Coordinates of C-alpha atoms in Angstrom, one line a residue:
M137 CA 23.5 20.7 -9.9
T138 CA 20.4 19.4 -8.1
T139 CA 18.0 21.9 -6.7
T140 CA 15.7 21.0 -3.8
V141 CA 12.8 23.1 -2.6
L142 CA 11.2 22.9 0.8
H143 CA 7.8 24.0 -0.5
G144 CA 5.1 25.9 1.3
G145 CA 6.4 25.8 4.8
D146 CA 6.5 28.5 7.6
L147 CA 9.6 29.9 9.2
V148 CA 9.5 31.0 12.8
D149 CA 9.2 34.6 11.6
R150 CA 7.5 34.2 8.2
C151 CA 4.6 32.2 6.8
G152 CA 4.2 30.5 3.4
V153 CA 7.7 30.3 2.0
D154 CA 9.8 28.2 -0.3
V155 CA 13.4 27.5 0.8
V156 CA 15.4 26.8 -2.4
V157 CA 18.5 24.8 -1.9
S158 CA 21.3 24.2 -4.4
G159 CA 24.9 23.0 -4.1
G160 CA 24.4 22.2 -0.4
A161 CA 23.5 25.8 0.5
I162 CA 20.3 27.9 0.8
R163 CA 20.1 29.8 -2.5
E164 CA 17.0 31.9 -1.7
I165 CA 13.9 32.1 0.5
V166 CA 10.8 33.3 -1.4
P167 CA 7.1 33.5 -1.0
T168 CA 5.5 30.2 -2.0
R169 CA 5.2 29.7 -5.7
P170 CA 3.1 27.2 -7.6
A171 CA 4.7 23.7 -7.6
G172 CA 4.9 23.9 -11.4
D173 CA 7.5 26.6 -11.2
Y174 CA 9.9 24.0 -9.9
A175 CA 9.5 21.4 -12.5
A176 CA 13.2 20.5 -12.5
A177 CA 13.6 20.5 -8.7
D178 CA 13.2 17.9 -6.0
L179 CA 10.1 19.2 -4.4
V180 CA 9.7 18.5 -0.6
D181 CA 6.2 19.2 0.7
A182 CA 6.5 21.4 3.7
A183 CA 2.9 22.7 3.7
D184 CA 1.6 23.1 7.3
G185 CA 5.1 22.5 8.5
L186 CA 7.5 24.6 10.5
V187 CA 11.0 24.9 8.9
V188 CA 13.8 25.4 11.4
P189 CA 17.6 25.2 11.2
G190 CA 19.0 21.8 11.9
L191 CA 19.6 21.6 15.7
I192 CA 23.2 21.9 17.0
N193 CA 23.5 19.8 20.2
N194 CA 26.6 20.8 22.2
H195 CA 26.4 18.1 24.9
T196 CA 26.1 14.4 23.8
H197 CA 27.6 11.1 24.9
G198 CA 27.8 7.9 23.0
T199 CA 27.8 9.6 19.6
A200 CA 31.3 8.6 18.4
F201 CA 33.3 5.4 18.3
G202 CA 35.6 5.2 21.3
P203 CA 35.5 5.3 25.1
L204 CA 32.3 6.4 26.7
F205 CA 32.1 9.4 29.1
P206 CA 34.9 11.4 30.6
S207 CA 35.6 8.5 32.9
G208 CA 36.9 6.5 29.9
H209 CA 34.2 3.8 30.3
E210 CA 34.2 0.9 27.8
G211 CA 32.9 2.2 24.5
L212 CA 29.5 1.3 23.2
P213 CA 29.2 -1.2 20.3
H214 CA 29.4 0.6 17.0
E215 CA 25.8 -0.4 16.3
Q216 CA 24.6 1.4 19.4
V217 CA 26.6 4.5 18.6
L218 CA 24.9 4.6 15.2
A219 CA 21.5 4.0 16.8
N220 CA 22.2 6.9 19.1
L221 CA 23.0 9.1 16.1
D222 CA 19.8 8.0 14.4
R223 CA 17.9 9.0 17.4
H224 CA 19.4 12.5 17.4
L225 CA 18.8 12.8 13.7
L226 CA 15.2 11.8 13.9
E227 CA 14.8 14.4 16.7
G228 CA 15.9 17.1 14.2
T229 CA 19.6 17.3 15.3
T230 CA 22.1 17.7 12.4
T231 CA 25.2 18.5 14.4
V232 CA 26.4 17.0 17.7
L233 CA 29.3 17.7 19.9
C234 CA 30.6 14.4 21.4
V235 CA 31.9 15.3 24.8
D236 CA 33.1 11.8 25.8
G237 CA 36.5 13.4 25.8
F238 CA 38.9 10.5 24.9
V239 CA 37.7 9.8 21.3
T240 CA 40.6 9.8 18.8
E241 CA 40.8 11.6 15.5
E242 CA 40.7 8.3 13.6
A243 CA 37.7 7.0 15.5
L244 CA 35.8 10.3 14.8
A245 CA 36.6 10.0 11.1
R246 CA 35.2 6.4 11.1
T247 CA 32.0 7.6 12.8
G248 CA 31.6 10.4 10.2
E249 CA 32.0 7.9 7.4
A250 CA 29.2 5.8 8.9
H251 CA 26.5 8.4 9.6
P252 CA 25.2 11.6 8.0
V253 CA 25.0 13.6 11.3
N254 CA 27.9 16.1 11.6
V255 CA 29.8 14.8 14.7
R256 CA 32.3 17.2 16.2
L257 CA 34.8 16.4 18.9
A258 CA 35.6 17.8 22.3
S259 CA 38.6 16.6 24.3
C260 CA 39.0 16.2 28.1
N261 CA 42.4 14.6 27.8
T262 CA 44.4 16.8 30.2
P263 CA 46.6 15.3 32.9
A264 CA 44.2 15.7 35.8
C265 CA 41.2 14.6 33.7
L266 CA 43.0 11.5 32.5
A267 CA 44.1 10.7 36.0
A268 CA 40.6 11.0 37.3
A269 CA 39.2 8.8 34.5
T270 CA 41.8 6.2 35.3
I271 CA 40.9 6.1 38.9
A272 CA 37.1 6.2 38.4
D273 CA 37.0 3.7 35.6
G274 CA 39.3 3.9 32.5
G275 CA 38.0 0.5 31.2
G276 CA 37.8 1.7 27.7
L277 CA 41.1 3.6 27.4
T278 CA 43.7 2.2 25.1
D279 CA 47.3 3.5 24.7
E280 CA 46.0 5.5 21.6
N281 CA 43.3 7.2 23.6
R282 CA 45.7 8.1 26.4
A283 CA 48.2 9.5 23.9
F284 CA 45.7 11.6 22.1
T285 CA 46.0 14.6 24.4
A286 CA 43.8 17.7 24.4
H287 CA 46.6 19.6 22.7
R288 CA 46.8 17.0 19.9
A289 CA 43.0 16.9 19.6
V290 CA 42.7 20.6 19.1
R291 CA 45.4 20.5 16.4
A292 CA 43.4 17.7 14.7
G293 CA 40.2 19.7 14.7
A294 CA 38.6 19.3 18.2
V295 CA 36.4 22.4 18.6
A296 CA 36.3 22.5 22.4
L297 CA 37.7 21.0 25.6
G298 CA 35.0 19.1 27.4
E299 CA 33.2 17.6 29.1
I300 CA 35.5 18.6 31.9
G301 CA 34.4 16.9 35.1
A302 CA 31.3 15.0 34.4
G303 CA 29.0 13.1 36.8
H304 CA 31.1 10.0 36.5
T305 CA 34.1 11.6 38.1
L306 CA 32.5 14.4 40.1
G307 CA 29.8 12.4 41.9
G308 CA 26.9 13.4 39.6
G309 CA 24.3 11.5 37.6
G310 CA 26.9 9.1 36.1
A311 CA 27.8 7.8 39.6
S312 CA 24.1 7.5 40.4
Y313 CA 23.0 5.5 37.4
L314 CA 26.2 3.6 36.6
Y315 CA 28.8 3.0 39.3
I316 CA 26.9 3.0 42.6
P317 CA 24.1 0.6 41.3
A318 CA 26.7 -1.7 39.9
E319 CA 28.6 -2.0 43.2
V320 CA 25.3 -2.4 45.2
A321 CA 24.3 -5.2 42.8
R322 CA 27.7 -6.8 43.1
R323 CA 27.4 -6.8 46.9
T324 CA 23.8 -7.7 47.3
G325 CA 22.4 -8.9 44.0
V326 CA 19.7 -6.2 44.3
T327 CA 19.2 -3.8 41.4
I328 CA 18.4 -0.3 42.5
T329 CA 17.1 2.6 40.4
P330 CA 19.2 5.7 39.7
R331 CA 17.0 7.7 42.0
Q332 CA 17.4 5.3 44.8
S333 CA 21.1 5.3 44.2
N334 CA 21.1 9.1 44.2
A335 CA 19.3 9.1 47.6
L336 CA 22.1 6.9 49.0
K337 CA 24.7 9.2 47.6
V338 CA 23.2 12.4 48.9
A339 CA 22.7 10.8 52.4
V340 CA 26.4 9.9 52.5
L341 CA 28.1 12.8 50.8
G342 CA 25.4 15.5 50.3
R343 CA 24.7 17.5 47.2
H344 CA 28.1 19.2 47.2
I345 CA 30.0 16.0 47.8
S346 CA 31.6 16.2 51.2
P347 CA 32.3 13.5 53.8
S348 CA 31.1 16.0 56.5
A349 CA 27.6 15.8 55.0
F350 CA 27.1 12.2 56.2
D351 CA 23.6 11.7 57.7
R352 CA 23.1 8.4 59.3
D353 CA 19.3 8.7 59.6
A354 CA 19.0 9.7 55.9
V355 CA 21.1 6.7 54.9
E356 CA 18.8 4.4 56.9
E357 CA 15.8 5.9 55.2
A358 CA 17.4 5.6 51.8
L359 CA 18.3 1.9 52.4
A360 CA 14.8 1.1 53.4
A361 CA 13.3 2.9 50.4
A362 CA 15.6 1.0 48.1
G363 CA 14.8 -2.4 49.6
L364 CA 18.3 -2.7 51.0
A365 CA 17.5 -2.8 54.8
G366 CA 19.2 -5.8 56.2
K367 CA 21.3 -6.3 53.1
L368 CA 23.6 -3.4 53.6
S369 CA 24.5 -1.6 56.8
V370 CA 24.9 2.1 57.1
E371 CA 28.6 1.8 57.3
D372 CA 28.6 -0.6 54.3
T373 CA 26.7 2.0 52.3
R374 CA 29.0 4.8 53.5
G375 CA 31.9 2.7 52.2
I376 CA 30.4 1.9 48.9
V377 CA 29.4 5.5 48.0
S378 CA 32.7 7.0 49.3
D379 CA 34.8 4.4 47.5
V380 CA 33.0 5.0 44.2
I381 CA 33.1 8.8 44.3
L382 CA 35.9 10.2 46.5
P383 CA 39.1 8.7 45.0
A384 CA 38.7 10.6 41.7
F385 CA 36.7 13.6 43.0
D386 CA 39.4 16.1 44.1
I387 CA 41.6 15.3 41.0
A388 CA 38.6 15.8 38.7
L389 CA 37.7 19.0 40.5
S390 CA 41.3 20.3 40.0
G391 CA 41.0 19.4 36.3
L392 CA 38.4 22.1 35.7
A393 CA 40.9 24.9 36.1
E394 CA 43.6 22.9 34.3
A395 CA 41.4 22.4 31.3
A396 CA 40.3 26.0 31.3
E397 CA 43.9 27.1 31.0
Q398 CA 44.6 24.7 28.2
A399 CA 41.5 25.8 26.4
R400 CA 42.4 29.4 26.7
A401 CA 45.9 28.8 25.4
A402 CA 44.4 26.7 22.5
G403 CA 41.8 29.4 21.6
V404 CA 38.8 27.1 22.0
P405 CA 35.9 27.1 24.5
V406 CA 35.8 24.8 27.5
L407 CA 32.6 23.0 28.4
V408 CA 32.4 22.0 32.0
H409 CA 30.2 19.9 34.3
N410 CA 28.2 22.5 36.1
A411 CA 26.6 21.1 39.3
A412 CA 26.3 21.7 43.0
A413 CA 29.6 19.9 43.6
S414 CA 31.6 22.0 41.0
M415 CA 29.8 25.4 41.1
T416 CA 32.6 27.2 43.1
Q417 CA 35.3 26.1 40.7
V418 CA 33.0 26.9 37.7
A419 CA 32.5 30.4 39.0
G420 CA 36.2 30.8 39.4
I421 CA 36.9 29.8 35.8
A422 CA 34.2 32.2 34.6
R423 CA 36.3 35.0 36.1
T424 CA 39.1 34.2 33.6
D425 CA 39.3 35.1 30.0
V426 CA 38.4 31.7 28.6
R427 CA 35.1 31.1 26.7
L428 CA 33.2 29.0 29.3
I429 CA 30.2 26.9 28.6
A430 CA 28.5 25.9 31.8
G431 CA 27.0 22.6 30.9
H432 CA 23.5 21.4 32.2
S433 CA 23.1 24.4 34.5
N434 CA 19.7 22.9 35.5
H435 CA 21.5 19.9 37.0
S436 CA 19.3 18.1 39.5
S437 CA 21.9 18.5 42.3
F438 CA 21.1 22.2 42.5
E439 CA 18.5 23.7 44.7
P440 CA 16.3 25.9 42.5
R441 CA 17.4 29.2 44.1
E442 CA 21.0 28.2 44.1
A443 CA 20.9 27.3 40.4
L444 CA 19.3 30.6 39.5
E445 CA 21.7 32.7 41.5
H446 CA 24.7 30.7 40.2
A447 CA 23.5 31.0 36.6
E448 CA 22.9 34.8 37.0
Q449 CA 26.5 35.2 38.3
L450 CA 27.9 33.1 35.4
K451 CA 26.1 35.3 32.9
E452 CA 27.3 38.5 34.5
L453 CA 30.9 37.1 34.1
G454 CA 30.3 36.4 30.4
A455 CA 29.9 32.6 30.5
V456 CA 27.5 30.7 28.3
V457 CA 24.7 29.1 30.4
D458 CA 23.6 25.8 28.9
V459 CA 20.6 23.7 30.0
S460 CA 20.0 20.1 29.1
T461 CA 16.8 18.3 28.5
L462 CA 18.1 15.3 30.4
D463 CA 15.1 12.9 31.1
T464 CA 12.9 15.8 32.3
F465 CA 9.7 15.0 30.4
G466 CA 10.0 11.3 29.7
A467 CA 11.8 8.6 31.8
R468 CA 12.5 10.8 34.8
R469 CA 14.9 8.3 36.2
L470 CA 17.2 11.1 37.2
T471 CA 15.1 14.2 37.2
T472 CA 11.7 15.0 38.8
G473 CA 10.2 17.5 36.4
P474 CA 10.7 20.7 34.4
E475 CA 10.3 23.2 37.2
L476 CA 14.0 24.3 37.3
L477 CA 14.3 24.3 33.6
Y478 CA 11.2 26.5 33.3
A479 CA 12.5 28.8 36.0
M480 CA 15.7 29.3 34.2
F481 CA 13.9 30.1 30.9
E482 CA 11.6 32.5 32.6
A483 CA 14.5 34.3 34.3
G484 CA 16.2 34.8 30.9
L485 CA 19.2 32.9 32.0
V486 CA 19.5 30.3 29.2
D487 CA 21.9 30.7 26.3
T488 CA 21.9 27.2 24.8
I489 CA 19.9 23.9 25.0
S490 CA 21.5 20.5 24.8
T491 CA 20.4 17.0 25.7
D492 CA 23.2 15.4 27.7
Y493 CA 22.7 11.6 28.0
A494 CA 20.6 10.8 31.1
G495 CA 21.8 7.2 31.1
G496 CA 20.6 6.9 27.5
H497 CA 17.1 8.3 28.2
H498 CA 17.5 12.0 27.1
D499 CA 14.4 13.9 25.9
P500 CA 14.4 15.6 22.4
I501 CA 15.3 19.2 22.4
L502 CA 12.2 20.0 20.3
L503 CA 10.1 18.3 22.9
A504 CA 11.5 20.6 25.6
I505 CA 11.0 23.6 23.4
D506 CA 7.5 22.6 22.7
E507 CA 6.6 22.1 26.4
A508 CA 8.4 25.3 27.5
T509 CA 6.8 27.5 24.9
R510 CA 3.3 26.1 25.7
A511 CA 4.1 26.9 29.4
G512 CA 4.8 30.5 28.3
V513 CA 8.3 30.6 29.9
V514 CA 10.2 31.2 26.6
T515 CA 9.2 32.4 23.1
L516 CA 9.6 30.1 20.1
P517 CA 12.1 32.3 18.3
A518 CA 14.3 32.5 21.3
A519 CA 14.2 28.8 22.1
I520 CA 15.0 27.8 18.5
A521 CA 18.0 30.1 18.6
M522 CA 19.2 28.5 21.8
A523 CA 19.4 25.1 19.9
T524 CA 20.8 26.5 16.7
A525 CA 22.4 29.9 16.1
N526 CA 23.4 30.5 19.7
V527 CA 25.3 27.2 19.8
A528 CA 27.1 28.0 16.5
D529 CA 28.1 31.4 18.0
A530 CA 29.2 30.0 21.3
I531 CA 31.5 27.3 19.8
P532 CA 32.8 28.8 16.6
G533 CA 34.1 25.6 15.1
I534 CA 31.1 23.4 15.8
A535 CA 28.9 24.3 12.8
P536 CA 30.4 27.0 10.5
G537 CA 27.8 28.4 8.2
R538 CA 25.0 26.5 10.0
G539 CA 22.3 27.4 12.5
R540 CA 20.4 30.0 10.5
I541 CA 18.0 30.0 7.6
V542 CA 19.5 32.7 5.4
P543 CA 20.8 32.8 1.8
G544 CA 24.3 31.3 1.6
A545 CA 24.0 29.3 4.8
V546 CA 24.7 25.5 4.7
A547 CA 21.3 23.8 4.1
D548 CA 20.9 21.9 7.4
L549 CA 17.1 22.2 7.7
V550 CA 14.3 20.5 9.6
V551 CA 10.6 20.4 8.8
T552 CA 8.5 19.7 11.9
D553 CA 4.9 19.8 13.1
P554 CA 4.1 23.2 14.6
A555 CA 1.4 21.6 16.7
R556 CA 3.9 19.0 18.1
L557 CA 7.5 20.2 17.6
D558 CA 9.1 16.8 18.3
R559 CA 7.2 15.2 15.5
V560 CA 9.9 15.7 12.9
G561 CA 9.0 14.9 9.3
V562 CA 12.0 16.0 7.1
V563 CA 15.7 16.5 7.9
M564 CA 18.2 17.9 5.4
I565 CA 22.0 17.9 6.0
G566 CA 24.2 19.8 3.6
G567 CA 21.4 20.1 1.1
E568 CA 20.7 16.3 1.1
V569 CA 17.4 15.0 2.4
V570 CA 18.3 12.3 4.9
V571 CA 14.9 11.9 6.6
R572 CA 11.5 11.9 5.0
D573 CA 8.1 11.3 6.6
G574 CA 10.0 10.8 9.9
R575 CA 12.2 8.0 8.6
R576 CA 15.8 7.7 7.5
V577 CA 16.1 7.8 3.7

């Protein structure tokens, strides 16, 4: 049996240790010994490195073969799915929950055979969610996808229902970066940015998605800012935005309670799209006895005070409050900065950290942790737990035996640079080193 030693690293709560791994599990954690004491072991130099549990990311898209998003969009090429998983892996993530929602058991198994990251499945295939997906898109749904209901998925090993709602069916980021720009381009030949699209959306339907929020002056301003003045009229724009969002919206909204009831009956958590447009329904679900994970509770549609008060209410009701990195520090195609994220950390409202997708531009979890800890809004031990142990506890089936560095735990481990947490050097999954020197082995 091969023994591997992460030699001379620091843990969050301890300095100068060796983590001894054997048989895929952590055998012991001891003060650093001379390298010669491990002559028969595979010695991995962790000196000057911080050793943390492999990250457990509870909200990802495009990480399994099959339809993309809870709108049943055409699936990504397999090569892109594997590239997405590589990206997560090199960011220190060893387990992902794919919340695309219509992936089948067989497709998940093929994904697992092709990549070392532990890919777990959530399902959104309830009647209302399937109907909303079919209306909004459904371009990637086959008969097999439609038949693989949430009930069947849980029996086959799905660890949660989710993502229930999603920006693609509830007028969120998915509509802003995918469907509205596509229709504008089809009509005008002009390519607009997600932020320009979002401005059009908010001008027509408001943050909470209501036809009564229509603001003609705001639409004119958004059209001018997007370079669409003279190419689309106010009424044209109203029609585009409304036709993209409204047909599926009410059905998708009703799907939140439907999925929560199915999750409660199945004994699994439900992960929902938590945003300004769905916050009332999410709060209603939190009052039931289902285990609720309120996804990306720092969603850009929230006003800051609204988000904080809503998250506080959810926590009082026993829900798990998740925040996502989105593209907060990098591309910022959808977000404007970390202010809301920081405020939620500082208020002690965050339970888990995920990435979401952000149109393929998500920021690494360790980058967000690094920035937040430097800003002084959260401590490093608390933030690491939000990306590891807290997720394992919130979703019991996602990563059994993982998420903590203790003897007997599965050896999913990461060595990273304490001066720059997103500079990951080593990743181990199940006791096997799969990344060395920041590169796939």
